[in-house]
């Protein structure tokens, strides 16, 4: 929801601040007073293009600030864009200097127009003459039919996802078909490079370890032999054992030697265990005859092949496996292709079954919606208007997660005329009122939107204006409405009502805004009814209109 709007130094507006209501907000005023400037300012703040020369003085800045309440939709968009904002509100600000250079700020930080538009998508909509883009988008109408008919799309979405995954796999597979022989020749050439080496898993690491051991073999061998001789001499002399036995005898005579005897006995056992362990470890240096030239040659072959394929030596085994698998796959290409094509056809048939179910339900729902729209058209002064939904099936390449329906939305303003696209047939006012009907029908699921109407009631009066006001009021129950209006019926339905007027001050024309109280509303609505000459009767009618809502 739009909480507030501040505008400074923008065209006729020097400084205004507007705090919006969550329901229906109406702006009235004479033509040229500056009502549309407020809408233009809001659009500019939210990333719109500046088409006006602001005629600012040196060092003067035009500043427009819009504050939004952060709802579920805005928070989701912020999260999707990886934008973190600590404030409870979303503050969008546009600054334009006297040189017409501008910048956009998001909660005080410079950002881009595209980011602002992505954050506020599905949050605020501007509905102005010839700017009803939804009416020109047939996908919007498909979505409108699905939501209004509560059509469950889970099965067709799941079916499409499976089909797309398989189709992408098949397309990738088919890409190599033209070059399959060339690719096979290349792969077999690579395979030949591996035949001499025939790499084994983890062999290279083992070879490196063996070579390192070989480099130190002489030192290890000499040291181990000396140690083994010393251990052998030690065991032959048996001196430590003799000392141990004599100490035991002595300790039996004199208890003072008991501790020394026990300590020596314990250490004697440990020393013997250590010597045995050391002797065992030396056994691994009792090498069989190893061809170290062969090891060096293998390592050289690994390294040369590693350079050729630009991979680590340790990964040559896996690369060889991969090449073998690719050759096998290509040699069995036709069989694999047939399997994928059969699987694709199977998933395509399943998708078509689900899409056909959706299409059937969608067409029945569309007929009901068409009746509702066409029955509403006379109530908004499109007496002989008629809208038509024309369905057709897309080609396979255009199938999507919502089915295979293509919808053409056609319109005519007179039953004697041929149907044509809405854009070619409808006037700006008719487009606005047609969209109002659609929005009022979708009010059950379109919630928490801010919808801006600029003179949707232009040229309407009496019963037609009342019908339009009823639809706007209905829409405001679940959405925030901001409407510029010349209609007493529409203005009377507002929850909050502002009057915009311009005044001449020292040759400067300036727009001002007033938040009307109850009496002010009665006077303003009476003015809309009877013009500048306000009568008691027009005031009574105004009061009755206000009380009707």
Short mmCIF file of C-alpha atoms in Angstrom, two decimals:
data_model
loop_
_atom_site.label_atom_id
_atom_site.label_comp_id
_atom_site.label_asym_id
_atom_site.label_seq_id
_atom_site.Cartn_x
_atom_site.Cartn_y
_atom_site.Cartn_z
CA UNK A 1 0.00 0.00 0.00
CA UNK A 2 1.15 3.54 -0.80
CA UNK A 3 1.45 5.32 2.56
CA UNK A 4 2.48 8.80 1.49
CA UNK A 5 3.70 10.97 -1.37
CA UNK A 6 5.81 14.10 -1.08
CA UNK A 7 6.41 16.36 -4.10
CA UNK A 8 8.68 19.39 -4.18
CA UNK A 9 9.50 21.69 -7.11
CA UNK A 10 7.73 19.65 -9.75
CA UNK A 11 5.93 21.71 -12.42
CA UNK A 12 3.12 23.68 -10.68
CA UNK A 13 3.73 21.99 -7.33
CA UNK A 14 6.15 23.71 -4.93
CA UNK A 15 5.64 21.53 -1.89
CA UNK A 16 2.83 19.12 -1.05
CA UNK A 17 2.54 16.07 1.18
CA UNK A 18 -0.23 13.48 0.88
CA UNK A 19 -1.00 10.71 3.39
CA UNK A 20 -3.12 8.07 1.68
CA UNK A 21 -5.91 5.95 3.05
CA UNK A 22 -5.98 2.17 2.54
CA UNK A 23 -9.33 2.27 0.74
CA UNK A 24 -10.59 4.72 -1.90
CA UNK A 25 -8.66 7.99 -2.33
CA UNK A 26 -10.19 10.60 -4.68
CA UNK A 27 -8.72 13.77 -6.17
CA UNK A 28 -10.93 16.45 -7.71
CA UNK A 29 -10.34 19.92 -9.07
CA UNK A 30 -10.79 22.07 -12.14
CA UNK A 31 -9.16 21.10 -15.41
CA UNK A 32 -5.55 22.26 -15.37
CA UNK A 33 -5.40 22.55 -11.57
CA UNK A 34 -2.65 19.94 -11.36
CA UNK A 35 -4.44 16.66 -10.63
CA UNK A 36 -2.57 14.71 -13.28
CA UNK A 37 0.71 16.27 -12.14
CA UNK A 38 0.39 14.25 -8.93
CA UNK A 39 0.01 11.03 -10.94
CA UNK A 40 2.88 12.04 -13.23
CA UNK A 41 5.02 12.74 -10.17
CA UNK A 42 4.23 9.35 -8.66
CA UNK A 43 5.05 7.58 -11.93
CA UNK A 44 8.30 9.53 -12.17
CA UNK A 45 9.29 8.55 -8.63
CA UNK A 46 8.76 4.89 -9.48
CA UNK A 47 11.11 4.92 -12.46
CA UNK A 48 9.00 6.59 -15.14
CA UNK A 49 10.50 8.73 -17.89
CA UNK A 50 10.72 12.47 -17.33
CA UNK A 51 9.06 14.09 -20.36
CA UNK A 52 8.77 17.59 -18.85
CA UNK A 53 11.11 20.54 -18.73
CA UNK A 54 10.94 21.44 -15.06
CA UNK A 55 12.43 24.96 -15.49
CA UNK A 56 14.32 24.72 -12.23
CA UNK A 57 16.54 27.53 -10.98
CA UNK A 58 20.28 26.98 -10.49
CA UNK A 59 20.98 24.47 -7.69
CA UNK A 60 17.23 23.79 -7.35
CA UNK A 61 16.18 20.14 -7.13
CA UNK A 62 12.87 18.51 -7.93
CA UNK A 63 12.23 15.83 -5.33
CA UNK A 64 9.46 13.21 -5.27
CA UNK A 65 9.27 10.64 -2.48
CA UNK A 66 6.84 7.71 -2.28
CA UNK A 67 6.58 5.57 0.86
CA UNK A 68 5.13 2.05 0.66
CA UNK A 69 4.12 -0.35 3.38
CA UNK A 70 6.20 -3.52 3.08
CA UNK A 71 3.79 -6.37 2.37
CA UNK A 72 4.35 -10.04 1.48
CA UNK A 73 4.73 -9.26 -2.23
CA UNK A 74 7.34 -6.50 -1.75
CA UNK A 75 9.29 -8.60 0.76
CA UNK A 76 9.35 -11.55 -1.66
CA UNK A 77 10.60 -9.35 -4.50
CA UNK A 78 13.31 -7.88 -2.26
CA UNK A 79 14.42 -11.38 -1.28
CA UNK A 80 14.47 -12.55 -4.92
CA UNK A 81 16.69 -9.56 -5.77
CA UNK A 82 18.95 -10.16 -2.72
CA UNK A 83 18.20 -6.68 -1.39
CA UNK A 84 18.20 -6.20 2.38
CA UNK A 85 16.35 -3.24 3.89
CA UNK A 86 16.17 -2.81 7.64
CA UNK A 87 13.40 -0.16 7.58
CA UNK A 88 9.76 -1.17 8.03
CA UNK A 89 8.82 0.88 4.95
CA UNK A 90 9.97 0.95 1.34
CA UNK A 91 11.01 4.51 0.47
CA UNK A 92 11.46 5.37 -3.21
CA UNK A 93 12.80 8.82 -4.05
CA UNK A 94 13.49 10.54 -7.39
CA UNK A 95 15.68 13.63 -7.55
CA UNK A 96 16.08 15.79 -10.68
CA UNK A 97 18.42 18.77 -10.76
CA UNK A 98 18.24 21.98 -12.80
CA UNK A 99 20.28 20.30 -15.56
CA UNK A 100 17.55 17.61 -15.90
CA UNK A 101 19.90 14.94 -14.50
CA UNK A 102 18.18 12.54 -12.14
CA UNK A 103 18.83 9.71 -9.70
CA UNK A 104 16.63 7.19 -7.91
CA UNK A 105 17.11 6.29 -4.27
CA UNK A 106 15.81 3.21 -2.47
CA UNK A 107 15.75 3.84 1.29
CA UNK A 108 18.56 6.34 0.85
CA UNK A 109 20.72 4.19 -1.46
CA UNK A 110 21.15 4.92 -5.18
CA UNK A 111 19.49 2.30 -7.37
CA UNK A 112 18.16 1.84 -10.91
CA UNK A 113 14.75 2.23 -12.53
CA UNK A 114 14.65 -1.47 -13.40
CA UNK A 115 15.21 -2.51 -9.77
CA UNK A 116 12.36 -0.27 -8.56
CA UNK A 117 10.02 -1.70 -11.19
CA UNK A 118 10.94 -5.27 -10.22
CA UNK A 119 10.35 -4.58 -6.53
CA UNK A 120 6.94 -2.97 -7.11
CA UNK A 121 5.64 -5.40 -9.74
CA UNK A 122 2.17 -6.61 -8.70
CA UNK A 123 2.07 -3.81 -6.10
CA UNK A 124 0.96 -0.72 -8.03
CA UNK A 125 -0.82 -0.33 -11.38
CA UNK A 126 -1.54 2.81 -13.39
CA UNK A 127 -4.75 2.71 -15.42
CA UNK A 128 -4.90 5.64 -17.80
CA UNK A 129 -6.31 6.20 -21.27
CA UNK A 130 -4.45 3.99 -23.77
CA UNK A 131 -2.14 2.67 -21.03
CA UNK A 132 -4.17 -0.42 -20.13
CA UNK A 133 -1.36 -2.78 -21.13
CA UNK A 134 -3.13 -5.79 -19.61
CA UNK A 135 -5.89 -5.50 -22.20
CA UNK A 136 -3.32 -5.87 -24.97
CA UNK A 137 -1.72 -8.94 -23.37
CA UNK A 138 -3.57 -12.16 -24.18
CA UNK A 139 -1.55 -14.00 -21.50
CA UNK A 140 -3.09 -11.65 -18.94
CA UNK A 141 -6.55 -12.85 -19.97
CA UNK A 142 -5.52 -16.51 -19.75
CA UNK A 143 -4.28 -15.89 -16.24
CA UNK A 144 -7.49 -13.94 -15.50
CA UNK A 145 -9.64 -16.89 -16.65
CA UNK A 146 -7.57 -19.41 -14.64
CA UNK A 147 -7.73 -17.37 -11.44
CA UNK A 148 -11.39 -16.49 -11.73
CA UNK A 149 -12.28 -20.10 -12.52
CA UNK A 150 -9.91 -21.40 -9.80
CA UNK A 151 -8.45 -23.77 -12.39
CA UNK A 152 -5.94 -26.17 -10.83
CA UNK A 153 -2.76 -26.28 -12.94
CA UNK A 154 -0.56 -28.52 -10.76
CA UNK A 155 -0.79 -31.62 -12.98
CA UNK A 156 -0.09 -29.83 -16.26
CA UNK A 157 2.80 -27.89 -14.67
CA UNK A 158 4.37 -31.13 -13.42
CA UNK A 159 3.79 -32.83 -16.77
CA UNK A 160 5.35 -29.91 -18.65
CA UNK A 161 8.42 -29.84 -16.41
CA UNK A 162 9.08 -33.53 -17.07
CA UNK A 163 8.55 -33.02 -20.80
CA UNK A 164 10.87 -30.01 -20.92
CA UNK A 165 13.71 -31.82 -19.11
CA UNK A 166 13.48 -34.76 -21.51
CA UNK A 167 13.12 -32.49 -24.55
CA UNK A 168 16.21 -30.50 -23.59
CA UNK A 169 18.13 -33.76 -23.17
CA UNK A 170 16.93 -35.00 -26.56
CA UNK A 171 17.84 -31.71 -28.28
CA UNK A 172 21.34 -31.82 -26.82
CA UNK A 173 21.64 -35.43 -27.95
CA UNK A 174 20.52 -34.57 -31.49
CA UNK A 175 23.02 -31.72 -31.79
CA UNK A 176 25.87 -34.22 -32.22
CA UNK A 177 24.11 -36.26 -34.89
CA UNK A 178 25.61 -34.36 -37.85
CA UNK A 179 29.13 -34.59 -36.48
CA UNK A 180 28.91 -38.04 -34.96
CA UNK A 181 31.48 -39.69 -37.29
CA UNK A 182 33.91 -36.82 -36.92
CA UNK A 183 33.53 -36.91 -33.14
CA UNK A 184 34.00 -40.70 -33.06
CA UNK A 185 37.24 -40.34 -35.04
CA UNK A 186 38.53 -37.71 -32.61
CA UNK A 187 37.60 -39.78 -29.56
CA UNK A 188 39.22 -42.93 -30.96
CA UNK A 189 42.36 -40.92 -31.68
CA UNK A 190 42.42 -39.90 -28.04
CA UNK A 191 41.83 -43.49 -27.00
CA UNK A 192 44.92 -44.56 -28.99
CA UNK A 193 47.00 -42.17 -26.90
CA UNK A 194 45.95 -44.07 -23.80
CA UNK A 195 46.71 -47.57 -25.12
CA UNK A 196 50.45 -47.43 -24.44
CA UNK A 197 49.99 -46.15 -20.89
CA UNK A 198 46.74 -47.94 -19.97
CA UNK A 199 46.41 -45.87 -16.74
CA UNK A 200 45.21 -47.53 -13.59
CA UNK A 201 43.38 -45.95 -10.69
CA UNK A 202 45.76 -44.26 -8.19
CA UNK A 203 48.76 -45.80 -9.99
CA UNK A 204 50.53 -42.47 -10.54
CA UNK A 205 50.55 -41.63 -6.82
CA UNK A 206 51.94 -45.09 -6.06
CA UNK A 207 54.68 -44.68 -8.67
CA UNK A 208 55.73 -41.31 -7.24
CA UNK A 209 55.96 -42.84 -3.76
CA UNK A 210 58.09 -45.70 -5.04
CA UNK A 211 60.42 -43.32 -6.86
CA UNK A 212 60.84 -41.17 -3.75
CA UNK A 213 61.67 -44.27 -1.77
CA UNK A 214 64.21 -45.28 -4.37
CA UNK A 215 66.05 -41.96 -4.10
CA UNK A 216 66.77 -42.56 -0.37
CA UNK A 217 67.20 -46.30 -0.60
CA UNK A 218 71.02 -46.29 -0.09
CA UNK A 219 70.87 -44.17 3.06
CA UNK A 220 67.99 -46.18 4.50
CA UNK A 221 69.74 -49.46 3.70
CA UNK A 222 73.08 -48.44 5.38
CA UNK A 223 71.43 -47.08 8.52
CA UNK A 224 69.16 -50.10 8.88
CA UNK A 225 72.05 -52.53 8.55
CA UNK A 226 74.07 -50.73 11.25
CA UNK A 227 71.09 -50.69 13.58
CA UNK A 228 70.31 -54.34 12.97
CA UNK A 229 73.96 -55.29 13.76
CA UNK A 230 73.83 -53.27 16.98
CA UNK A 231 70.59 -54.93 18.01
CA UNK A 232 72.05 -58.34 17.23
CA UNK A 233 75.20 -57.61 19.30
CA UNK A 234 73.06 -56.32 22.13
CA UNK A 235 70.97 -59.49 22.14
CA UNK A 236 74.07 -61.74 21.99
CA UNK A 237 75.86 -60.06 24.91
CA UNK A 238 72.77 -60.38 27.08
CA UNK A 239 74.32 -57.82 29.51
CA UNK A 240 71.02 -56.15 30.36
CA UNK A 241 69.44 -59.49 31.26
CA UNK A 242 72.36 -60.35 33.60
CA UNK A 243 72.10 -56.98 35.36
CA UNK A 244 68.36 -57.45 35.78
CA UNK A 245 68.75 -60.91 37.33
CA UNK A 246 71.49 -59.78 39.78
CA UNK A 247 69.44 -56.75 40.86
CA UNK A 248 66.51 -59.01 41.65
CA UNK A 249 68.74 -61.17 43.88
CA UNK A 250 70.20 -58.10 45.59
CA UNK A 251 66.75 -56.59 46.26
CA UNK A 252 65.75 -59.79 48.05
CA UNK A 253 68.63 -59.22 50.46
CA UNK A 254 68.41 -55.44 50.74
CA UNK A 255 65.00 -53.85 50.24
CA UNK A 256 66.61 -50.48 49.29
CA UNK A 257 67.32 -51.97 45.84
CA UNK A 258 63.69 -53.04 45.32
CA UNK A 259 62.57 -49.88 43.47
CA UNK A 260 65.63 -49.84 41.20
CA UNK A 261 65.14 -53.53 40.38
CA UNK A 262 61.45 -53.08 39.53
CA UNK A 263 62.15 -50.04 37.34
CA UNK A 264 64.92 -51.84 35.43
CA UNK A 265 62.74 -54.94 34.92
CA UNK A 266 59.94 -52.81 33.47
CA UNK A 267 62.30 -50.89 31.19
CA UNK A 268 64.02 -54.11 30.17
CA UNK A 269 60.73 -55.47 28.84
CA UNK A 270 59.92 -52.20 27.01
CA UNK A 271 63.43 -52.01 25.49
CA UNK A 272 63.10 -55.54 24.14
CA UNK A 273 59.69 -54.71 22.65
CA UNK A 274 61.08 -51.55 21.02
CA UNK A 275 64.00 -53.45 19.53
CA UNK A 276 61.69 -56.16 18.17
CA UNK A 277 59.42 -53.48 16.65
CA UNK A 278 62.40 -51.74 15.07
CA UNK A 279 63.64 -55.01 13.62
CA UNK A 280 60.20 -55.70 12.12
CA UNK A 281 60.06 -52.28 10.48
CA UNK A 282 63.38 -52.83 8.79
CA UNK A 283 61.88 -55.79 6.99
CA UNK A 284 60.03 -53.47 4.56
CA UNK A 285 63.41 -52.36 3.22
CA UNK A 286 64.21 -55.93 2.28
CA UNK A 287 63.30 -55.11 -1.32
CA UNK A 288 62.71 -57.59 -4.03
CA UNK A 289 64.35 -56.68 -7.25
CA UNK A 290 62.49 -53.57 -8.55
CA UNK A 291 62.98 -52.12 -12.01
CA UNK A 292 63.28 -48.45 -11.12
CA UNK A 293 63.91 -47.57 -14.75
CA UNK A 294 60.47 -48.99 -15.49
CA UNK A 295 58.95 -46.78 -12.73
CA UNK A 296 60.62 -43.66 -14.13
CA UNK A 297 59.40 -44.52 -17.61
CA UNK A 298 55.80 -44.96 -16.39
CA UNK A 299 55.92 -41.64 -14.57
CA UNK A 300 57.28 -39.97 -17.73
CA UNK A 301 54.44 -41.45 -19.82
CA UNK A 302 51.86 -40.18 -17.32
CA UNK A 303 53.35 -36.69 -17.38
CA UNK A 304 53.53 -36.49 -21.17
CA UNK A 305 49.92 -37.63 -21.55
CA UNK A 306 48.90 -35.19 -18.80
CA UNK A 307 50.39 -32.30 -20.81
CA UNK A 308 48.70 -33.47 -24.00
CA UNK A 309 45.22 -33.58 -22.42
CA UNK A 310 45.86 -30.68 -20.03
CA UNK A 311 44.71 -32.60 -16.97
CA UNK A 312 46.40 -33.69 -13.77
CA UNK A 313 48.20 -37.04 -13.93
CA UNK A 314 45.91 -38.40 -11.21
CA UNK A 315 42.86 -37.69 -13.44
CA UNK A 316 44.05 -39.56 -16.54
CA UNK A 317 42.36 -42.78 -15.43
CA UNK A 318 38.95 -41.02 -15.13
CA UNK A 319 39.47 -39.25 -18.46
CA UNK A 320 40.20 -42.55 -20.19
CA UNK A 321 37.01 -44.02 -18.70
CA UNK A 322 35.03 -41.02 -19.91
CA UNK A 323 36.39 -41.35 -23.46
CA UNK A 324 35.53 -45.06 -23.49
CA UNK A 325 31.97 -44.26 -22.32
CA UNK A 326 31.53 -41.53 -24.97
CA UNK A 327 32.72 -43.85 -27.72
CA UNK A 328 30.30 -46.51 -26.52
CA UNK A 329 27.48 -43.95 -26.45
CA UNK A 330 28.18 -42.69 -29.96
CA UNK A 331 28.54 -46.20 -31.36
CA UNK A 332 25.12 -46.94 -29.86
CA UNK A 333 23.78 -43.51 -30.91
CA UNK A 334 20.82 -44.74 -32.91
CA UNK A 335 19.63 -47.02 -30.12
CA UNK A 336 19.98 -44.24 -27.54
CA UNK A 337 18.24 -41.75 -29.83
CA UNK A 338 15.33 -44.13 -30.33
CA UNK A 339 15.00 -44.61 -26.56
CA UNK A 340 14.96 -40.84 -25.95
CA UNK A 341 12.49 -40.22 -28.78
CA UNK A 342 10.12 -42.88 -27.45
CA UNK A 343 10.37 -41.43 -23.95
CA UNK A 344 9.77 -37.94 -25.33
CA UNK A 345 6.67 -39.08 -27.20
CA UNK A 346 5.39 -40.80 -24.07
CA UNK A 347 5.80 -37.63 -21.98
CA UNK A 348 4.37 -35.49 -24.80
CA UNK A 349 1.24 -37.65 -24.91
CA UNK A 350 0.87 -37.36 -21.12
CA UNK A 351 1.26 -33.58 -21.35
CA UNK A 352 -1.36 -33.33 -24.09
CA UNK A 353 -3.81 -35.28 -21.96
CA UNK A 354 -3.34 -32.83 -19.07
CA UNK A 355 -3.36 -29.79 -21.38
CA UNK A 356 -6.58 -30.98 -23.02
CA UNK A 357 -8.27 -31.26 -19.60
CA UNK A 358 -7.18 -27.71 -18.73
CA UNK A 359 -8.29 -26.41 -22.12
CA UNK A 360 -11.75 -27.93 -21.72
CA UNK A 361 -12.24 -26.41 -18.26
CA UNK A 362 -10.75 -23.10 -19.39
CA UNK A 363 -13.14 -22.78 -22.35
CA UNK A 364 -16.18 -23.49 -20.18
CA UNK A 365 -14.96 -20.92 -17.64
CA UNK A 366 -14.24 -18.41 -20.43
CA UNK A 367 -17.86 -18.66 -21.67
CA UNK A 368 -19.15 -17.82 -18.19
CA UNK A 369 -16.73 -14.89 -17.85
CA UNK A 370 -17.62 -13.59 -21.31
CA UNK A 371 -21.29 -13.47 -20.34
CA UNK A 372 -20.44 -11.54 -17.19
CA UNK A 373 -18.25 -9.00 -19.01
CA UNK A 374 -20.65 -8.51 -21.90
CA UNK A 375 -23.59 -8.09 -19.52
CA UNK A 376 -21.62 -5.41 -17.65
CA UNK A 377 -20.59 -3.40 -20.72
CA UNK A 378 -23.87 -1.41 -21.07
CA UNK A 379 -23.54 -0.34 -17.42
CA UNK A 380 -20.34 1.55 -18.28
CA UNK A 381 -21.70 3.20 -21.43
CA UNK A 382 -20.52 0.60 -23.94
CA UNK A 383 -24.09 -0.25 -24.93
CA UNK A 384 -23.45 -2.44 -27.96
CA UNK A 385 -19.97 -3.55 -27.03
CA UNK A 386 -19.00 -7.20 -27.03
CA UNK A 387 -15.83 -9.07 -26.14
CA UNK A 388 -14.89 -12.48 -27.58
CA UNK A 389 -12.35 -15.11 -26.49
CA UNK A 390 -11.02 -17.18 -29.40
CA UNK A 391 -9.00 -20.29 -28.47
CA UNK A 392 -6.52 -22.20 -30.61
CA UNK A 393 -3.79 -24.78 -29.94
CA UNK A 394 -0.15 -23.71 -29.97
CA UNK A 395 2.52 -25.56 -31.92
CA UNK A 396 4.62 -27.92 -29.80
CA UNK A 397 7.54 -25.46 -29.50
CA UNK A 398 5.20 -23.01 -27.77
CA UNK A 399 3.73 -25.44 -25.25
CA UNK A 400 4.20 -24.14 -21.71
CA UNK A 401 3.48 -24.95 -18.09
CA UNK A 402 -0.07 -23.59 -18.33
CA UNK A 403 -1.14 -25.72 -21.26
CA UNK A 404 -1.22 -25.36 -25.02
CA UNK A 405 -4.01 -22.77 -25.32
CA UNK A 406 -3.49 -19.63 -27.38
CA UNK A 407 -6.07 -16.97 -26.61
CA UNK A 408 -7.00 -14.13 -28.95
CA UNK A 409 -9.10 -11.46 -27.26
CA UNK A 410 -11.33 -9.63 -29.75
CA UNK A 411 -13.69 -6.70 -29.27
CA UNK A 412 -16.31 -4.68 -31.06
CA UNK A 413 -18.21 -1.58 -29.98
CA UNK A 414 -21.18 -2.24 -32.25
CA UNK A 415 -22.94 -5.51 -33.04
CA UNK A 416 -22.87 -4.60 -36.74
CA UNK A 417 -19.09 -4.37 -36.77
CA UNK A 418 -16.58 -7.17 -37.16
CA UNK A 419 -14.54 -8.31 -34.16
CA UNK A 420 -11.00 -6.96 -34.04
CA UNK A 421 -8.17 -6.55 -31.56
CA UNK A 422 -9.05 -4.40 -28.55
CA UNK A 423 -6.23 -1.97 -29.28
CA UNK A 424 -7.57 -1.22 -32.76
CA UNK A 425 -11.24 -0.89 -31.83
CA UNK A 426 -11.69 0.62 -28.35
CA UNK A 427 -11.26 4.29 -27.41
CA UNK A 428 -9.23 5.35 -24.38
CA UNK A 429 -12.32 5.75 -22.23
CA UNK A 430 -13.73 2.42 -23.34
CA UNK A 431 -10.44 0.72 -22.53
CA UNK A 432 -10.47 2.21 -19.02
CA UNK A 433 -14.03 1.14 -18.35
CA UNK A 434 -13.51 -2.34 -19.83
CA UNK A 435 -10.52 -2.81 -17.56
CA UNK A 436 -12.60 -1.58 -14.62
CA UNK A 437 -15.12 -4.36 -15.28
CA UNK A 438 -12.32 -6.94 -15.44
CA UNK A 439 -10.69 -5.60 -12.29
CA UNK A 440 -14.01 -5.65 -10.43
CA UNK A 441 -14.51 -9.30 -11.45
CA UNK A 442 -10.99 -10.19 -10.33
CA UNK A 443 -11.34 -8.35 -7.00
CA UNK A 444 -11.76 -11.71 -5.24
CA UNK A 445 -8.13 -12.66 -5.94
CA UNK A 446 -6.52 -9.30 -6.82
CA UNK A 447 -5.83 -8.08 -3.31
CA UNK A 448 -3.56 -5.48 -1.71
CA UNK A 449 -2.89 -3.75 -5.02
CA UNK A 450 -2.58 0.00 -5.37
CA UNK A 451 -4.56 0.89 -8.51
CA UNK A 452 -4.36 4.40 -9.94
CA UNK A 453 -7.23 5.57 -12.19
CA UNK A 454 -6.83 8.81 -14.12
CA UNK A 455 -10.27 10.07 -15.20
CA UNK A 456 -11.76 6.62 -15.81
CA UNK A 457 -15.16 8.36 -15.62
CA UNK A 458 -14.35 10.96 -18.27
CA UNK A 459 -17.52 12.08 -20.11
CA UNK A 460 -19.84 9.97 -17.95
CA UNK A 461 -22.77 11.15 -15.86
CA UNK A 462 -25.99 9.96 -14.26
CA UNK A 463 -26.60 6.24 -14.03
CA UNK A 464 -23.42 5.29 -15.93
CA UNK A 465 -21.24 7.32 -13.58
CA UNK A 466 -22.98 5.67 -10.62
CA UNK A 467 -22.25 2.22 -12.08
CA UNK A 468 -18.58 3.13 -12.51
CA UNK A 469 -18.42 4.42 -8.93
CA UNK A 470 -19.96 1.16 -7.66
CA UNK A 471 -17.27 -0.86 -9.39
CA UNK A 472 -14.46 1.33 -8.04
CA UNK A 473 -15.93 1.08 -4.55
CA UNK A 474 -16.13 -2.72 -4.82
CA UNK A 475 -12.52 -2.83 -5.98
CA UNK A 476 -11.45 -0.66 -3.03
CA UNK A 477 -12.68 -3.23 -0.49
CA UNK A 478 -9.56 -5.35 -1.03
CA UNK A 479 -7.28 -2.85 -2.77
CA UNK A 480 -6.09 0.71 -2.44
CA UNK A 481 -7.63 2.97 -5.09
CA UNK A 482 -6.28 6.36 -6.11
CA UNK A 483 -8.59 8.07 -8.61
CA UNK A 484 -8.64 11.42 -10.34
CA UNK A 485 -12.23 12.17 -11.14
CA UNK A 486 -14.68 14.80 -12.43
CA UNK A 487 -17.65 12.73 -11.34
CA UNK A 488 -19.68 13.60 -8.26
CA UNK A 489 -20.83 9.99 -8.00
CA UNK A 490 -17.27 8.64 -8.01
CA UNK A 491 -15.86 11.29 -5.65
CA UNK A 492 -18.71 10.74 -3.17
CA UNK A 493 -17.67 7.09 -2.69
CA UNK A 494 -14.14 7.94 -1.53
CA UNK A 495 -12.86 7.24 1.96
CA UNK A 496 -10.54 10.22 1.63
CA UNK A 497 -11.03 13.21 -0.66
CA UNK A 498 -8.55 15.89 -1.74
CA UNK A 499 -9.21 19.03 -3.75
CA UNK A 500 -6.48 20.38 -6.01
CA UNK A 501 -6.53 24.00 -7.10
CA UNK A 502 -4.03 26.43 -8.53
CA UNK A 503 -3.44 30.01 -7.44
CA UNK A 504 -1.47 32.91 -8.87
CA UNK A 505 1.12 34.30 -6.49
CA UNK A 506 3.37 37.10 -7.75
CA UNK A 507 3.19 35.93 -11.35
CA UNK A 508 3.87 32.33 -10.24
CA UNK A 509 1.15 29.78 -10.79
CA UNK A 510 1.17 27.15 -8.05
CA UNK A 511 -0.95 24.07 -7.29
CA UNK A 512 -2.19 23.45 -3.76
CA UNK A 513 -3.94 20.46 -2.23
CA UNK A 514 -6.53 20.34 0.54
CA UNK A 515 -7.64 17.28 2.49
CA UNK A 516 -11.39 17.94 2.62
CA UNK A 517 -13.45 17.56 5.77
CA UNK A 518 -17.11 16.59 5.62
CA UNK A 519 -18.35 20.10 4.88
CA UNK A 520 -15.61 20.67 2.35
CA UNK A 521 -16.57 17.45 0.56
CA UNK A 522 -20.20 18.52 0.36
CA UNK A 523 -19.19 21.86 -1.20
CA UNK A 524 -16.76 20.24 -3.66
CA UNK A 525 -19.20 17.51 -4.77
CA UNK A 526 -21.96 20.14 -5.10
CA UNK A 527 -19.56 22.06 -7.37
CA UNK A 528 -19.10 18.95 -9.51
CA UNK A 529 -22.88 18.69 -9.77
CA UNK A 530 -23.89 22.29 -10.50
CA UNK A 531 -20.68 24.12 -11.36
CA UNK A 532 -19.49 27.28 -9.65
CA UNK A 533 -23.07 28.28 -8.74
CA UNK A 534 -23.69 26.09 -5.71
CA UNK A 535 -27.32 25.75 -4.63
CA UNK A 536 -28.92 24.27 -1.56
CA UNK A 537 -30.37 21.59 -3.80
CA UNK A 538 -26.94 20.61 -5.17
CA UNK A 539 -25.58 20.53 -1.61
CA UNK A 540 -28.44 18.23 -0.58
CA UNK A 541 -27.72 15.93 -3.53
CA UNK A 542 -24.03 15.92 -2.58
CA UNK A 543 -24.85 15.05 1.01
CA UNK A 544 -27.15 12.22 -0.12
CA UNK A 545 -24.46 10.83 -2.44
CA UNK A 546 -21.93 10.80 0.38
CA UNK A 547 -24.35 9.09 2.75
CA UNK A 548 -25.26 6.42 0.15
CA UNK A 549 -21.96 4.59 0.47
#
